[in-house]
Amino acid sequence: MARFFDSLPPTESSRRVGFAGNRIDRQSEHRDPDVVAAAFGNPHARVYLFRGDKVLRKAPADPQFVAGEAAALGASLGDALLLGWSAGVPQLAALVPEQATLPATMLATDLRTLASEGALSSENLGALAQARSLMNWHARHRFCPNCGAATVVTLGGYRRDCPLCGAEHFPRTDPVVIMITIHDGPLGERALLGRQRQFMPGMYSALAGFMEPGETIEDAVRRETLEESGITIGRVAYHASQPWPFPMSLMIGCHAEALSEEIRRDDAELEDCRWFSRDEARAILAGTHPDGLRAPNSIAIAHRLLSAWALAD
Ligand SMILES: [Zn+2]
């Protein structure tokens, strides 16, 4: 009898998307309340710094600061989040004030641009995505959802405690399904791509939407695809996932089997929605489509979903 795991791909598809390289040992279940102070007691501790949505870098490939450097930039180290440890070295994240004056050589870049640029290691990009998601969660969850009192950060940012009712609140991730639907008919296989109004000119991508309470991933794929395109979906196959810190999502990438062909587009969600042949999809991925149509770049899970079908890659 064949061994079960022999039938599965040798490499996880999720390893190939942007923000997926995080190797930090979080130890989020084994933390003392004073874990941040203890972390800064280690002279090798490293801090990722954000000013608003921008990541600070000392050099194109170096986004890590020692505590003294972070403090000199005005970072509030008392409010730092402890992401975890890398080879035993504490890895933290903190904000510098919006009005902080930065040295002329310092780079301040948003995370999407950083991921596309390719100068940072995948480990650093993954850690920055963890930091950004966690910061975004804290910024939106300062009050107890149980009683409304202001809550207090503990465990280096991995819990917020309510001093009034005693409730403990843990950082959350919002799951989003993102899918490429495939139709098999007389014209051969074709993939469904859509365009939102705010996309760059010529950009087409996978359909996507937030999961709703009480849904399986497969049900969410079927519901979202039907709502946005009018296409009925049969089978759904999971492909890969991607941490997406805008503000704190997990993209769950799937391929879906179309049971119908006629598109009835939701005007509010999409400006256009079309079927694309494999040849067209290959041209879109390669940037050689005669009409200048494009797909999200290779760090995006939408790109990987499309290339897995069009290029078997
Ligand atoms: Zn409370």
PDB file of N, CA, C and O in Angstrom, residues 166-192:
ATOM      1  N   GLY A 166     -12.018  40.766  33.969  1.00  0.00           N
ATOM      2  CA  GLY A 166     -11.097  39.632  34.021  1.00  0.00           C
ATOM      3  C   GLY A 166     -10.965  38.850  32.728  1.00  0.00           C
ATOM      4  O   GLY A 166     -10.249  37.853  32.685  1.00  0.00           O
ATOM      5  N   ALA A 167     -11.651  39.287  31.667  1.00  0.00           N
ATOM      6  CA  ALA A 167     -11.570  38.561  30.401  1.00  0.00           C
ATOM      7  C   ALA A 167     -10.165  38.667  29.801  1.00  0.00           C
ATOM      8  O   ALA A 167      -9.487  39.686  29.980  1.00  0.00           O
ATOM      9  N   GLU A 168      -9.751  37.606  29.138  1.00  0.00           N
ATOM     10  CA  GLU A 168      -8.462  37.594  28.445  1.00  0.00           C
ATOM     11  C   GLU A 168      -8.731  37.541  26.945  1.00  0.00           C
ATOM     12  O   GLU A 168      -9.542  36.741  26.480  1.00  0.00           O
ATOM     13  N   HIS A 169      -8.043  38.416  26.197  1.00  0.00           N
ATOM     14  CA  HIS A 169      -8.284  38.497  24.753  1.00  0.00           C
ATOM     15  C   HIS A 169      -7.001  38.197  23.998  1.00  0.00           C
ATOM     16  O   HIS A 169      -5.943  38.742  24.320  1.00  0.00           O
ATOM     17  N   PHE A 170      -7.118  37.350  22.979  1.00  0.00           N
ATOM     18  CA  PHE A 170      -5.954  36.892  22.228  1.00  0.00           C
ATOM     19  C   PHE A 170      -5.992  37.436  20.804  1.00  0.00           C
ATOM     20  O   PHE A 170      -7.072  37.594  20.238  1.00  0.00           O
ATOM     21  N   PRO A 171      -4.816  37.713  20.232  1.00  0.00           N
ATOM     22  CA  PRO A 171      -4.774  38.268  18.872  1.00  0.00           C
ATOM     23  C   PRO A 171      -5.496  37.364  17.877  1.00  0.00           C
ATOM     24  O   PRO A 171      -5.399  36.135  17.947  1.00  0.00           O
ATOM     25  N   ARG A 172      -6.220  37.972  16.965  1.00  0.00           N
ATOM     26  CA  ARG A 172      -7.017  37.231  15.987  1.00  0.00           C
ATOM     27  C   ARG A 172      -6.497  37.462  14.579  1.00  0.00           C
ATOM     28  O   ARG A 172      -5.855  38.469  14.292  1.00  0.00           O
ATOM     29  N   THR A 173      -6.841  36.508  13.724  1.00  0.00           N
ATOM     30  CA  THR A 173      -6.536  36.589  12.296  1.00  0.00           C
ATOM     31  C   THR A 173      -7.847  36.435  11.544  1.00  0.00           C
ATOM     32  O   THR A 173      -8.662  35.593  11.893  1.00  0.00           O
ATOM     33  N   ASP A 174      -8.074  37.263  10.536  1.00  0.00           N
ATOM     34  CA  ASP A 174      -9.319  37.192   9.764  1.00  0.00           C
ATOM     35  C   ASP A 174      -9.104  36.370   8.501  1.00  0.00           C
ATOM     36  O   ASP A 174      -8.330  36.768   7.628  1.00  0.00           O
ATOM     37  N   PRO A 175      -9.776  35.219   8.362  1.00  0.00           N
ATOM     38  CA  PRO A 175      -9.585  34.404   7.158  1.00  0.00           C
ATOM     39  C   PRO A 175     -10.333  34.958   5.943  1.00  0.00           C
ATOM     40  O   PRO A 175     -11.491  35.361   6.041  1.00  0.00           O
ATOM     41  N   VAL A 176      -9.629  34.977   4.826  1.00  0.00           N
ATOM     42  CA  VAL A 176     -10.177  35.427   3.552  1.00  0.00           C
ATOM     43  C   VAL A 176      -9.975  34.300   2.544  1.00  0.00           C
ATOM     44  O   VAL A 176      -8.879  33.746   2.466  1.00  0.00           O
ATOM     45  N   VAL A 177     -11.017  33.954   1.797  1.00  0.00           N
ATOM     46  CA  VAL A 177     -10.812  32.980   0.719  1.00  0.00           C
ATOM     47  C   VAL A 177     -10.486  33.724  -0.569  1.00  0.00           C
ATOM     48  O   VAL A 177     -11.020  34.796  -0.836  1.00  0.00           O
ATOM     49  N   ILE A 178      -9.549  33.160  -1.329  1.00  0.00           N
ATOM     50  CA  ILE A 178      -9.174  33.740  -2.628  1.00  0.00           C
ATOM     51  C   ILE A 178      -9.085  32.580  -3.605  1.00  0.00           C
ATOM     52  O   ILE A 178      -8.501  31.543  -3.274  1.00  0.00           O
ATOM     53  N   MET A 179      -9.735  32.724  -4.769  1.00  0.00           N
ATOM     54  CA  MET A 179      -9.879  31.523  -5.602  1.00  0.00           C
ATOM     55  C   MET A 179      -9.844  31.824  -7.088  1.00  0.00           C
ATOM     56  O   MET A 179     -10.285  32.856  -7.546  1.00  0.00           O
ATOM     57  N   ILE A 180      -9.269  30.839  -7.795  1.00  0.00           N
ATOM     58  CA  ILE A 180      -9.333  30.820  -9.254  1.00  0.00           C
ATOM     59  C   ILE A 180     -10.315  29.706  -9.629  1.00  0.00           C
ATOM     60  O   ILE A 180     -10.127  28.553  -9.245  1.00  0.00           O
ATOM     61  N   THR A 181     -11.344  30.092 -10.369  1.00  0.00           N
ATOM     62  CA  THR A 181     -12.348  29.130 -10.809  1.00  0.00           C
ATOM     63  C   THR A 181     -12.006  28.675 -12.225  1.00  0.00           C
ATOM     64  O   THR A 181     -11.662  29.487 -13.083  1.00  0.00           O
ATOM     65  N   ILE A 182     -12.100  27.367 -12.444  1.00  0.00           N
ATOM     66  CA  ILE A 182     -11.751  26.783 -13.741  1.00  0.00           C
ATOM     67  C   ILE A 182     -13.014  26.196 -14.379  1.00  0.00           C
ATOM     68  O   ILE A 182     -13.736  25.429 -13.737  1.00  0.00           O
ATOM     69  N   HIS A 183     -13.246  26.562 -15.634  1.00  0.00           N
ATOM     70  CA  HIS A 183     -14.367  25.975 -16.392  1.00  0.00           C
ATOM     71  C   HIS A 183     -13.807  25.089 -17.496  1.00  0.00           C
ATOM     72  O   HIS A 183     -12.890  25.492 -18.213  1.00  0.00           O
ATOM     73  N   ASP A 184     -14.342  23.891 -17.621  1.00  0.00           N
ATOM     74  CA  ASP A 184     -13.899  22.967 -18.666  1.00  0.00           C
ATOM     75  C   ASP A 184     -15.045  22.798 -19.659  1.00  0.00           C
ATOM     76  O   ASP A 184     -16.097  22.275 -19.287  1.00  0.00           O
ATOM     77  N   GLY A 185     -14.845  23.271 -20.896  1.00  0.00           N
ATOM     78  CA  GLY A 185     -15.908  23.176 -21.891  1.00  0.00           C
ATOM     79  C   GLY A 185     -15.333  22.963 -23.275  1.00  0.00           C
ATOM     80  O   GLY A 185     -14.165  22.584 -23.420  1.00  0.00           O
ATOM     81  N   PRO A 186     -16.155  23.188 -24.327  1.00  0.00           N
ATOM     82  CA  PRO A 186     -15.702  22.976 -25.710  1.00  0.00           C
ATOM     83  C   PRO A 186     -14.456  23.797 -26.049  1.00  0.00           C
ATOM     84  O   PRO A 186     -13.672  23.402 -26.928  1.00  0.00           O
ATOM     85  N   LEU A 187     -14.263  24.937 -25.382  1.00  0.00           N
ATOM     86  CA  LEU A 187     -13.091  25.776 -25.650  1.00  0.00           C
ATOM     87  C   LEU A 187     -11.877  25.344 -24.830  1.00  0.00           C
ATOM     88  O   LEU A 187     -10.866  26.026 -24.805  1.00  0.00           O
ATOM     89  N   GLY A 188     -11.982  24.237 -24.148  1.00  0.00           N
ATOM     90  CA  GLY A 188     -10.914  23.801 -23.258  1.00  0.00           C
ATOM     91  C   GLY A 188     -11.069  24.472 -21.905  1.00  0.00           C
ATOM     92  O   GLY A 188     -12.079  25.125 -21.643  1.00  0.00           O
ATOM     93  N   GLU A 189     -10.070  24.296 -21.041  1.00  0.00           N
ATOM     94  CA  GLU A 189     -10.162  24.899 -19.717  1.00  0.00           C
ATOM     95  C   GLU A 189      -9.923  26.403 -19.788  1.00  0.00           C
ATOM     96  O   GLU A 189      -9.018  26.869 -20.482  1.00  0.00           O
ATOM     97  N   ARG A 190     -10.720  27.138 -19.039  1.00  0.00           N
ATOM     98  CA  ARG A 190     -10.522  28.583 -18.919  1.00  0.00           C
ATOM     99  C   ARG A 190     -10.668  28.983 -17.452  1.00  0.00           C
ATOM    100  O   ARG A 190     -11.403  28.342 -16.694  1.00  0.00           O
ATOM    101  N   ALA A 191      -9.976  30.067 -17.079  1.00  0.00           N
ATOM    102  CA  ALA A 191      -9.981  30.520 -15.682  1.00  0.00           C
ATOM    103  C   ALA A 191     -10.720  31.843 -15.563  1.00  0.00           C
ATOM    104  O   ALA A 191     -10.646  32.701 -16.441  1.00  0.00           O
ATOM    105  N   LEU A 192     -11.399  32.002 -14.447  1.00  0.00           N
ATOM    106  CA  LEU A 192     -12.188  33.204 -14.179  1.00  0.00           C
ATOM    107  C   LEU A 192     -11.340  34.210 -13.387  1.00  0.00           C
ATOM    108  O   LEU A 192     -10.843  33.895 -12.299  1.00  0.00           O
TER     109      LEU A 192
END
